[in-house]
């Protein structure tokens, strides 16, 4: 669902684990892939980005765009001329491979990125991050795929970490290619550190609360606050949450809905900071914060949301390369004309060049 040029980010898209699902390129024709629908308005696809999590005696490999015959099954027809034949994966971490020939197709066409091991050298192994494990586990577009023993299969749960890059620098919608993860839980009330995200409302809208993803610890009570403007001004808050009353304090990382004490009307163009701080001596156990190698890649995941922290409310420090699992829930938006209201959930900007 989208409102104008802004997409909606569901709470289940928040990353809840610090590990990748990986595919080993350790034999001839082992492959990692990602299936997506070609987007218009950004020019041709010029490159592919992926995250190599380990390399041992790097295998040679090829990268290509192909059509698909059925779900997660490339048809062998290489679009854009293929790339990188006979090369080795450069390094552990984020790698970008430029296509030999940019590919321009029809918007809506389903295309598969194929990273194929072209060698079977003894001990030659690389692992490619394909999807980040997260809540939900559903498979839509885009989704990851892998080939082993000549058979392609869908990789379930999370979001692809194999990324198409368009001519204008746009990173395909819905892809995730973090460079790293951190467990960046907020500190206790003995050292009150505010952590959260900054969000500039693209249109007049109403916020009723946030989705907070965390593994909470017994006694880790907290409050969530909303500040606006360059000089932070408190404009809304949640009641103090007593974690011991929550059912998941001994489980994994879950998305919790935290309502504000009162609905908050937000004004288009105004910067808001959704931050939490502990009101007890015990911090959360786990709060997964992904970091990205560029602002463009981060924006492909979280759009208008990016990290902000403060040791007080005097001044916040923003970080365009990270995002906390703290996401505003938009309950209604004010139409640009006619004064009507539309129901929505969480929205962020859909793409880095959709401004």
JSON list of C-alpha atoms in Angstrom, two decimals, residues 5 36-45 103-111 164-173 350-355:
[
{"chain": "A", "resi": 5, "resn": "UNK", "atom": "CA", "xyz": [5.15, 8.44, -3.52]},
{"chain": "A", "resi": 36, "resn": "UNK", "atom": "CA", "xyz": [12.13, -9.06, -7.98]},
{"chain": "A", "resi": 37, "resn": "UNK", "atom": "CA", "xyz": [9.76, -7.05, -10.15]},
{"chain": "A", "resi": 38, "resn": "UNK", "atom": "CA", "xyz": [11.47, -4.51, -12.41]},
{"chain": "A", "resi": 39, "resn": "UNK", "atom": "CA", "xyz": [10.70, -0.93, -11.38]},
{"chain": "A", "resi": 40, "resn": "UNK", "atom": "CA", "xyz": [10.19, 1.96, -13.77]},
{"chain": "A", "resi": 41, "resn": "UNK", "atom": "CA", "xyz": [11.24, 5.58, -13.49]},
{"chain": "A", "resi": 42, "resn": "UNK", "atom": "CA", "xyz": [14.87, 4.93, -12.51]},
{"chain": "A", "resi": 43, "resn": "UNK", "atom": "CA", "xyz": [16.49, 3.97, -15.79]},
{"chain": "A", "resi": 44, "resn": "UNK", "atom": "CA", "xyz": [18.22, 0.70, -16.58]},
{"chain": "A", "resi": 45, "resn": "UNK", "atom": "CA", "xyz": [19.67, -1.71, -14.02]},
{"chain": "A", "resi": 103, "resn": "UNK", "atom": "CA", "xyz": [19.41, -3.85, -18.68]},
{"chain": "A", "resi": 104, "resn": "UNK", "atom": "CA", "xyz": [16.21, -1.98, -19.52]},
{"chain": "A", "resi": 105, "resn": "UNK", "atom": "CA", "xyz": [13.08, -4.10, -19.39]},
{"chain": "A", "resi": 106, "resn": "UNK", "atom": "CA", "xyz": [9.37, -3.57, -18.91]},
{"chain": "A", "resi": 107, "resn": "UNK", "atom": "CA", "xyz": [8.23, -2.41, -15.44]},
{"chain": "A", "resi": 108, "resn": "UNK", "atom": "CA", "xyz": [6.56, -5.33, -13.70]},
{"chain": "A", "resi": 109, "resn": "UNK", "atom": "CA", "xyz": [8.66, -7.99, -15.42]},
{"chain": "A", "resi": 110, "resn": "UNK", "atom": "CA", "xyz": [9.95, -10.53, -12.90]},
{"chain": "A", "resi": 111, "resn": "UNK", "atom": "CA", "xyz": [13.73, -10.82, -13.04]},
{"chain": "A", "resi": 164, "resn": "UNK", "atom": "CA", "xyz": [19.69, -4.37, -8.02]},
{"chain": "A", "resi": 165, "resn": "UNK", "atom": "CA", "xyz": [20.99, -0.84, -8.57]},
{"chain": "A", "resi": 166, "resn": "UNK", "atom": "CA", "xyz": [19.40, 1.39, -11.19]},
{"chain": "A", "resi": 167, "resn": "UNK", "atom": "CA", "xyz": [21.03, 4.03, -13.40]},
{"chain": "A", "resi": 168, "resn": "UNK", "atom": "CA", "xyz": [19.99, 6.93, -11.15]},
{"chain": "A", "resi": 169, "resn": "UNK", "atom": "CA", "xyz": [21.47, 5.24, -8.06]},
{"chain": "A", "resi": 170, "resn": "UNK", "atom": "CA", "xyz": [18.15, 3.93, -6.78]},
{"chain": "A", "resi": 171, "resn": "UNK", "atom": "CA", "xyz": [18.30, 0.66, -4.79]},
{"chain": "A", "resi": 172, "resn": "UNK", "atom": "CA", "xyz": [15.38, -1.68, -5.49]},
{"chain": "A", "resi": 173, "resn": "UNK", "atom": "CA", "xyz": [12.41, -1.31, -3.13]},
{"chain": "A", "resi": 350, "resn": "UNK", "atom": "CA", "xyz": [9.46, 4.36, -0.83]},
{"chain": "A", "resi": 351, "resn": "UNK", "atom": "CA", "xyz": [12.75, 5.09, -2.54]},
{"chain": "A", "resi": 352, "resn": "UNK", "atom": "CA", "xyz": [15.75, 7.36, -2.34]},
{"chain": "A", "resi": 353, "resn": "UNK", "atom": "CA", "xyz": [14.91, 9.15, -5.56]},
{"chain": "A", "resi": 354, "resn": "UNK", "atom": "CA", "xyz": [11.15, 9.39, -5.12]},
{"chain": "A", "resi": 355, "resn": "UNK", "atom": "CA", "xyz": [11.44, 12.86, -3.68]}
]
